[in-house]
PDB file of C-alpha atoms in Angstrom:
ATOM      1  CA  MET M   6       0.623   8.306 -10.512  1.00 49.00           C
ATOM      2  CA  THR M   7       4.225   9.404 -10.782  1.00 48.00           C
ATOM      3  CA  PRO M   8       4.628  12.646 -12.788  1.00 45.00           C
ATOM      4  CA  PRO M   9       6.863  12.347 -15.908  1.00 45.00           C
ATOM      5  CA  PRO M  10      10.534  13.621 -15.289  1.00 43.00           C
ATOM      6  CA  LEU M  11       9.935  16.836 -17.347  1.00 38.00           C
ATOM      7  CA  ALA M  12       7.068  17.674 -15.010  1.00 40.00           C
ATOM      8  CA  ARG M  13       9.375  18.032 -12.142  1.00 44.00           C
ATOM      9  CA  VAL M  14      11.833  20.339 -13.826  1.00 40.00           C
ATOM     10  CA  PRO M  15      11.105  24.005 -13.230  1.00 44.00           C
ATOM     11  CA  TRP M  16      10.119  25.891 -16.384  1.00 37.00           C
ATOM     12  CA  THR M  17      12.685  28.529 -15.674  1.00 38.00           C
ATOM     13  CA  SER M  18      15.360  25.774 -15.900  1.00 39.00           C
ATOM     14  CA  VAL M  19      13.752  24.529 -19.236  1.00 38.00           C
ATOM     15  CA  LEU M  20      13.827  28.016 -20.792  1.00 39.00           C
ATOM     16  CA  LEU M  21      17.257  28.582 -19.750  1.00 41.00           C
ATOM     17  CA  LEU M  22      18.542  25.337 -21.337  1.00 42.00           C
ATOM     18  CA  ALA M  23      16.624  26.019 -24.449  1.00 45.00           C
ATOM     19  CA  ALA M  24      18.137  29.495 -24.712  1.00 46.00           C
ATOM     20  CA  LEU M  25      21.653  28.112 -24.221  1.00 49.00           C
ATOM     21  CA  GLY M  26      21.020  25.768 -27.019  1.00 52.00           C
ATOM     22  CA  ALA M  27      20.189  28.513 -29.260  1.00 51.00           C
ATOM     23  CA  GLY M  28      23.089  30.519 -28.052  1.00 56.00           C
ATOM     24  CA  THR M  29      25.495  27.887 -29.028  1.00 61.00           C
ATOM     25  CA  VAL M  30      24.491  28.359 -32.581  1.00 66.00           C
ATOM     26  CA  ARG M  31      24.691  32.103 -32.314  1.00 70.00           C
ATOM     27  CA  ALA M  32      28.180  31.743 -30.739  1.00 67.00           C
ATOM     28  CA  ARG M  33      29.441  29.713 -33.617  1.00 71.00           C
ATOM     29  CA  ARG M  34      28.404  32.664 -36.063  1.00 76.00           C
ATOM     30  CA  ARG M  35      30.112  35.118 -33.747  1.00 79.00           C
ATOM     31  CA  LEU M  36      33.313  33.196 -33.926  1.00 80.00           C
ATOM     32  CA  ARG M  37      33.921  34.302 -37.406  1.00 80.00           C
ATOM     33  CA  SER M  38      33.871  38.045 -36.568  1.00 82.00           C
ATOM     34  CA  ILE M  39      36.747  37.822 -34.019  1.00 90.00           C
ATOM     35  CA  PRO M  40      39.870  39.197 -35.412  1.00 91.00           C
ATOM     36  CA  VAL M  41      43.104  37.108 -35.731  1.00 93.00           C
ATOM     37  CA  LEU M  42      46.288  38.680 -34.854  1.00 92.00           C
ATOM     38  CA  PRO M  43      49.052  38.199 -37.448  1.00 84.00           C
ATOM     39  CA  PRO M  44      52.007  35.948 -36.400  1.00 73.00           C
ATOM     40  CA  THR M  45      54.146  39.019 -36.342  1.00 68.00           C
ATOM     41  CA  PRO M  46      53.284  42.841 -36.733  1.00 63.00           C
ATOM     42  CA  PRO M  47      52.540  43.897 -40.282  1.00 58.00           C
ATOM     43  CA  ALA M  48      55.324  45.654 -41.840  1.00 57.00           C
ATOM     44  CA  ALA M  49      53.018  48.650 -42.578  1.00 49.00           C
ATOM     45  CA  ALA M  50      52.517  49.105 -38.907  1.00 50.00           C
ATOM     46  CA  GLY M  51      56.099  50.041 -38.468  1.00 50.00           C
ATOM     47  CA  VAL M  52      57.756  49.146 -35.130  1.00 47.00           C
ATOM     48  CA  PRO M  53      55.005  48.843 -32.649  1.00 50.00           C
ATOM     49  CA  ARG M  54      55.198  51.013 -29.573  1.00 58.00           C
ATOM     50  CA  ALA M  55      55.499  48.373 -26.742  1.00 76.00           C
ATOM     51  CA  ALA M  56      56.205  51.077 -24.254  1.00 82.00           C
ATOM     52  CA  GLY M  57      53.036  51.937 -22.393  1.00 92.00           C
ATOM     53  CA  TRP M  58      51.505  48.439 -22.673  1.00 95.00           C
ATOM     54  CA  ARG M  59      51.498  45.666 -20.233  1.00 95.00           C
ATOM     55  CA  LEU M  60      50.334  42.090 -20.906  1.00 95.00           C
ATOM     56  CA  LEU M  61      48.889  40.287 -17.922  1.00 95.00           C
ATOM     57  CA  THR M  62      48.780  36.581 -18.198  1.00 94.00           C
ATOM     58  CA  ALA M  63      47.459  33.726 -15.978  1.00 90.00           C
ATOM     59  CA  ARG M  64      50.090  31.639 -14.070  1.00 87.00           C
ATOM     60  CA  GLY M  65      51.235  28.899 -16.478  1.00 86.00           C
ATOM     61  CA  ILE M  66      50.787  31.085 -19.764  1.00 90.00           C
ATOM     62  CA  GLU M  67      54.079  32.063 -21.583  1.00 87.00           C
ATOM     63  CA  PRO M  68      53.420  34.296 -24.553  1.00 88.00           C
ATOM     64  CA  ASP M  69      56.303  35.079 -26.941  1.00 89.00           C
ATOM     65  CA  ALA M  70      57.553  38.528 -27.886  1.00 88.00           C
ATOM     66  CA  ALA M  71      55.921  38.219 -31.406  1.00 89.00           C
ATOM     67  CA  THR M  72      52.461  37.856 -29.895  1.00 91.00           C
ATOM     68  CA  PHE M  73      52.963  40.774 -27.544  1.00 92.00           C
ATOM     69  CA  LEU M  74      54.137  42.952 -30.222  1.00 91.00           C
ATOM     70  CA  ALA M  75      51.369  41.842 -32.625  1.00 91.00           C
ATOM     71  CA  ALA M  76      48.792  42.558 -29.961  1.00 94.00           C
ATOM     72  CA  CYS M  77      50.268  45.995 -29.376  1.00 92.00           C
ATOM     73  CA  ALA M  78      50.238  46.906 -33.033  1.00 90.00           C
ATOM     74  CA  TYR M  79      46.589  45.725 -33.400  1.00 93.00           C
ATOM     75  CA  ALA M  80      45.486  47.608 -30.255  1.00 94.00           C
ATOM     76  CA  GLU M  81      47.056  50.759 -31.199  1.00 92.00           C
ATOM     77  CA  GLY M  82      45.764  50.517 -34.814  1.00 91.00           C
ATOM     78  CA  GLU M  83      42.265  50.081 -33.518  1.00 94.00           C
ATOM     79  CA  GLY M  84      42.333  52.486 -30.803  1.00 95.00           C
ATOM     80  CA  LEU M  85      41.964  49.993 -28.028  1.00 96.00           C
ATOM     81  CA  ARG M  86      43.230  50.350 -24.527  1.00 96.00           C
ATOM     82  CA  VAL M  87      42.257  46.791 -23.310  1.00 97.00           C
ATOM     83  CA  LEU M  88      42.569  43.694 -25.537  1.00 97.00           C
ATOM     84  CA  ASP M  89      41.675  40.199 -24.350  1.00 95.00           C
ATOM     85  CA  LEU M  90      43.731  37.512 -26.235  1.00 96.00           C
ATOM     86  CA  LEU M  91      42.116  34.141 -26.907  1.00 93.00           C
ATOM     87  CA  PRO M  92      44.670  31.223 -27.320  1.00 92.00           C
ATOM     88  CA  ALA M  93      44.489  29.165 -30.448  1.00 89.00           C
ATOM     89  CA  ASP M  94      43.943  26.033 -28.654  1.00 88.00           C
ATOM     90  CA  LEU M  95      41.170  27.391 -26.296  1.00 87.00           C
ATOM     91  CA  PRO M  96      38.838  24.628 -25.169  1.00 82.00           C
ATOM     92  CA  ALA M  97      35.538  24.644 -26.998  1.00 77.00           C
ATOM     93  CA  GLU M  98      33.395  24.976 -23.830  1.00 74.00           C
ATOM     94  CA  ARG M  99      35.353  28.066 -22.723  1.00 77.00           C
ATOM     95  CA  ALA M 100      35.306  29.703 -26.253  1.00 80.00           C
ATOM     96  CA  LEU M 101      31.668  29.120 -27.067  1.00 78.00           C
ATOM     97  CA  GLY M 102      30.748  30.016 -23.411  1.00 77.00           C
ATOM     98  CA  LEU M 103      32.390  33.404 -23.937  1.00 82.00           C
ATOM     99  CA  LEU M 104      30.708  34.018 -27.307  1.00 82.00           C
ATOM    100  CA  ARG M 105      27.276  33.272 -26.007  1.00 79.00           C
ATOM    101  CA  LEU M 106      27.737  36.219 -23.702  1.00 79.00           C
ATOM    102  CA  VAL M 107      29.696  38.569 -25.994  1.00 82.00           C
ATOM    103  CA  ASP M 108      28.995  39.711 -29.574  1.00 86.00           C
ATOM    104  CA  PRO M 109      32.499  40.763 -30.777  1.00 85.00           C
ATOM    105  CA  ALA M 110      30.983  43.042 -33.409  1.00 84.00           C
ATOM    106  CA  ARG M 111      29.175  45.093 -30.772  1.00 86.00           C
ATOM    107  CA  TYR M 112      31.307  44.641 -27.645  1.00 87.00           C
ATOM    108  CA  ARG M 113      33.445  47.561 -28.081  1.00 87.00           C
ATOM    109  CA  GLN M 114      30.532  49.982 -28.719  1.00 85.00           C
ATOM    110  CA  ASP M 115      28.432  48.843 -25.798  1.00 85.00           C
ATOM    111  CA  ARG M 116      29.755  50.923 -22.956  1.00 88.00           C
ATOM    112  CA  LEU M 117      27.363  49.180 -20.486  1.00 85.00           C
ATOM    113  CA  ALA M 118      28.515  45.562 -21.438  1.00 83.00           C
ATOM    114  CA  ALA M 119      30.203  43.675 -18.726  1.00 80.00           C
ATOM    115  CA  GLY M 120      33.958  42.941 -19.383  1.00 83.00           C
ATOM    116  CA  ARG M 121      34.436  39.344 -20.648  1.00 85.00           C
ATOM    117  CA  GLY M 122      37.561  37.450 -21.520  1.00 87.00           C
ATOM    118  CA  ALA M 123      38.956  33.936 -21.762  1.00 88.00           C
ATOM    119  CA  GLY M 124      40.992  34.259 -18.633  1.00 88.00           C
ATOM    120  CA  PHE M 125      44.456  33.614 -20.144  1.00 92.00           C
ATOM    121  CA  ALA M 126      46.012  36.948 -21.384  1.00 95.00           C
ATOM    122  CA  VAL M 127      44.935  40.581 -21.440  1.00 96.00           C
ATOM    123  CA  LEU M 128      46.840  43.557 -22.853  1.00 97.00           C
ATOM    124  CA  ALA M 129      46.146  46.887 -21.282  1.00 97.00           C
ATOM    125  CA  THR M 130      47.685  50.397 -21.312  1.00 97.00           C
ATOM    126  CA  GLU M 131      49.594  51.328 -18.192  1.00 96.00           C
ATOM    127  CA  GLU M 132      47.297  54.362 -17.885  1.00 96.00           C
ATOM    128  CA  VAL M 133      44.197  52.107 -17.627  1.00 97.00           C
ATOM    129  CA  LEU M 134      45.899  49.803 -15.285  1.00 97.00           C
ATOM    130  CA  ALA M 135      46.845  52.810 -13.012  1.00 96.00           C
ATOM    131  CA  ARG M 136      43.303  54.102 -13.022  1.00 96.00           C
ATOM    132  CA  ALA M 137      41.911  50.692 -12.237  1.00 95.00           C
ATOM    133  CA  GLY M 138      44.418  50.368  -9.361  1.00 94.00           C
ATOM    134  CA  VAL M 139      46.121  47.254 -10.797  1.00 93.00           C
ATOM    135  CA  ASP M 140      49.703  46.603 -10.131  1.00 91.00           C
ATOM    136  CA  PRO M 141      51.129  45.043 -13.266  1.00 88.00           C
ATOM    137  CA  GLY M 142      54.159  43.967 -11.345  1.00 86.00           C
ATOM    138  CA  GLY M 143      52.330  42.089  -8.666  1.00 85.00           C
ATOM    139  CA  PRO M 144      51.720  38.304  -8.531  1.00 87.00           C
ATOM    140  CA  ARG M 145      50.555  36.620 -11.541  1.00 89.00           C
ATOM    141  CA  PRO M 146      46.826  35.883 -11.333  1.00 88.00           C
ATOM    142  CA  ASP M 147      45.019  32.660 -11.869  1.00 85.00           C
ATOM    143  CA  PRO M 148      42.293  32.377 -14.651  1.00 85.00           C
ATOM    144  CA  VAL M 149      39.594  33.312 -11.995  1.00 86.00           C
ATOM    145  CA  GLU M 150      41.345  36.453 -10.874  1.00 89.00           C
ATOM    146  CA  LEU M 151      42.230  37.447 -14.474  1.00 91.00           C
ATOM    147  CA  LEU M 152      38.508  37.032 -15.442  1.00 89.00           C
ATOM    148  CA  ALA M 153      37.500  39.321 -12.572  1.00 89.00           C
ATOM    149  CA  LEU M 154      40.308  41.695 -13.717  1.00 92.00           C
ATOM    150  CA  THR M 155      38.995  42.002 -17.186  1.00 91.00           C
ATOM    151  CA  ARG M 156      35.541  43.014 -15.960  1.00 89.00           C
ATOM    152  CA  ARG M 157      37.210  45.702 -13.888  1.00 91.00           C
ATOM    153  CA  LEU M 158      39.415  46.881 -16.848  1.00 96.00           C
ATOM    154  CA  LYS M 159      36.400  47.265 -19.247  1.00 94.00           C
ATOM    155  CA  GLU M 160      34.898  49.710 -16.773  1.00 94.00           C
ATOM    156  CA  TYR M 161      37.883  51.997 -17.336  1.00 96.00           C
ATOM    157  CA  ALA M 162      37.935  51.493 -21.118  1.00 95.00           C
ATOM    158  CA  ALA M 163      34.336  51.113 -21.836  1.00 93.00           C
ATOM    159  CA  ASP M 164      34.393  52.054 -25.460  1.00 94.00           C
ATOM    160  CA  ALA M 165      38.057  50.821 -25.970  1.00 95.00           C
ATOM    161  CA  THR M 166      38.062  47.243 -25.160  1.00 96.00           C
ATOM    162  CA  GLY M 167      38.258  44.310 -27.577  1.00 94.00           C
ATOM    163  CA  LEU M 168      38.811  40.592 -28.276  1.00 93.00           C
ATOM    164  CA  ALA M 169      41.322  38.957 -30.868  1.00 94.00           C
ATOM    165  CA  ILE M 170      42.627  35.391 -31.355  1.00 93.00           C
ATOM    166  CA  ALA M 171      46.315  35.022 -30.852  1.00 94.00           C
ATOM    167  CA  PRO M 172      47.634  32.131 -33.040  1.00 92.00           C
ATOM    168  CA  GLY M 173      51.117  32.207 -31.147  1.00 91.00           C
ATOM    169  CA  LEU M 174      49.394  31.842 -27.650  1.00 92.00           C
ATOM    170  CA  SER M 175      48.612  28.521 -26.089  1.00 91.00           C
ATOM    171  CA  CYS M 176      46.697  27.506 -22.981  1.00 84.00           C
ATOM    172  CA  GLY M 177      49.660  25.524 -21.932  1.00 75.00           C
ATOM    173  CA  GLY M 178      48.552  23.059 -19.164  1.00 64.00           C
ATOM    174  CA  LEU M 179      45.349  24.921 -18.318  1.00 60.00           C
ATOM    175  CA  GLY M 180      42.590  22.675 -19.681  1.00 57.00           C
ATOM    176  CA  GLU M 181      38.785  22.991 -19.357  1.00 61.00           C
ATOM    177  CA  PRO M 182      37.876  23.592 -15.694  1.00 59.00           C
ATOM    178  CA  ALA M 183      35.309  21.526 -13.934  1.00 56.00           C
ATOM    179  CA  GLY M 184      33.289  21.495 -10.773  1.00 57.00           C
ATOM    180  CA  PRO M 185      34.306  24.092  -8.200  1.00 62.00           C
ATOM    181  CA  ALA M 186      37.011  25.649 -10.550  1.00 64.00           C
ATOM    182  CA  ARG M 187      34.242  26.260 -13.315  1.00 62.00           C
ATOM    183  CA  ALA M 188      31.796  27.701 -10.754  1.00 62.00           C
ATOM    184  CA  ALA M 189      34.385  29.984  -9.498  1.00 65.00           C
ATOM    185  CA  GLU M 190      35.037  31.283 -13.046  1.00 62.00           C
ATOM    186  CA  LEU M 191      31.379  31.932 -13.507  1.00 64.00           C
ATOM    187  CA  ARG M 192      30.854  33.804 -10.353  1.00 64.00           C
ATOM    188  CA  ALA M 193      34.018  35.910 -11.326  1.00 61.00           C
ATOM    189  CA  GLN M 194      32.144  37.019 -14.382  1.00 63.00           C
ATOM    190  CA  GLY M 195      29.085  37.753 -12.380  1.00 62.00           C
ATOM    191  CA  LEU M 196      27.159  34.694 -13.741  1.00 60.00           C
ATOM    192  CA  PRO M 197      25.146  31.977 -11.888  1.00 59.00           C
ATOM    193  CA  PRO M 198      27.030  28.648 -11.942  1.00 59.00           C
ATOM    194  CA  GLY M 199      24.483  25.910 -11.676  1.00 57.00           C
ATOM    195  CA  ALA M 200      22.370  25.268 -14.713  1.00 49.00           C
ATOM    196  CA  LEU M 201      24.612  27.468 -17.039  1.00 51.00           C
ATOM    197  CA  ALA M 202      27.813  25.359 -16.257  1.00 49.00           C
ATOM    198  CA  ALA M 203      25.984  22.139 -16.687  1.00 47.00           C
ATOM    199  CA  ALA M 204      24.380  23.122 -19.863  1.00 48.00           C
ATOM    200  CA  GLN M 205      27.629  24.391 -21.231  1.00 49.00           C
ATOM    201  CA  LEU M 206      29.650  21.285 -20.400  1.00 44.00           C
ATOM    202  CA  GLY M 207      27.050  18.958 -21.679  1.00 42.00           C
ATOM    203  CA  GLY M 208      26.354  20.869 -24.895  1.00 42.00           C
ATOM    204  CA  LEU M 209      29.919  21.403 -26.119  1.00 40.00           C
ATOM    205  CA  ALA M 210      31.892  18.287 -25.483  1.00 37.00           C
ATOM    206  CA  PRO M 211      31.795  17.006 -29.089  1.00 36.00           C
ATOM    207  CA  ALA M 212      33.336  20.415 -30.391  1.00 39.00           C
ATOM    208  CA  PRO M 213      36.840  20.771 -29.300  1.00 39.00           C
ATOM    209  CA  ARG M 214      39.486  23.458 -30.288  1.00 48.00           C
ATOM    210  CA  VAL M 215      37.228  25.815 -32.303  1.00 49.00           C
ATOM    211  CA  LEU M 216      39.668  28.644 -32.286  1.00 58.00           C
ATOM    212  CA  ARG M 217      42.398  26.646 -33.806  1.00 59.00           C
ATOM    213  CA  ALA M 218      39.960  25.715 -36.776  1.00 52.00           C
ATOM    214  CA  ARG M 219      39.000  29.482 -37.029  1.00 58.00           C
ATOM    215  CA  HIS M 220      42.454  30.715 -37.866  1.00 57.00           C
ATOM    216  CA  SER M 221      43.739  27.701 -39.752  1.00 58.00           C
TER     217      SER M 221
END
């Protein structure tokens, strides 16, 4: 007798897929706790000190000056030294995949948490970049390299790293990665590709552009 299809699936995979399903619900709740940068720096903040900050972006991402200044003002006000910026049009798979792994309300306080980001833009102080051995004037990274860089920067700003949605930032022509590109991004974050990537891609297709809805 041929066993039913489920009988041939390892229980570890079944448990992983179930956990990811529950994680999607949790991720949607976490979305509401991510701060949203103002379109321009608040007047109460005065003129933000852009000196001492560098905004590293993936190739193809072009942030405007207002986004950079608003990010600097927010990071300084919150005492952050690293701030990952999530574009407003971030694809749902990437946004919810990130939020399955990161609780924005606890991320900063968790000194042992791995550095996570969206892979598009990360603001950091020149001091942190220097200690991490990162040359801000080097070639612009691709999303995979920027994800790996975010992990490294969190190690040098363990309790001063945060996330924020940047309404003025766009993904540009960088859409949702698939196949080898998606697997490379997961590996850059220290995650196993396989079942994790498949579950994320399969479970989030009906829910595009969650961050645009978040700040609108």
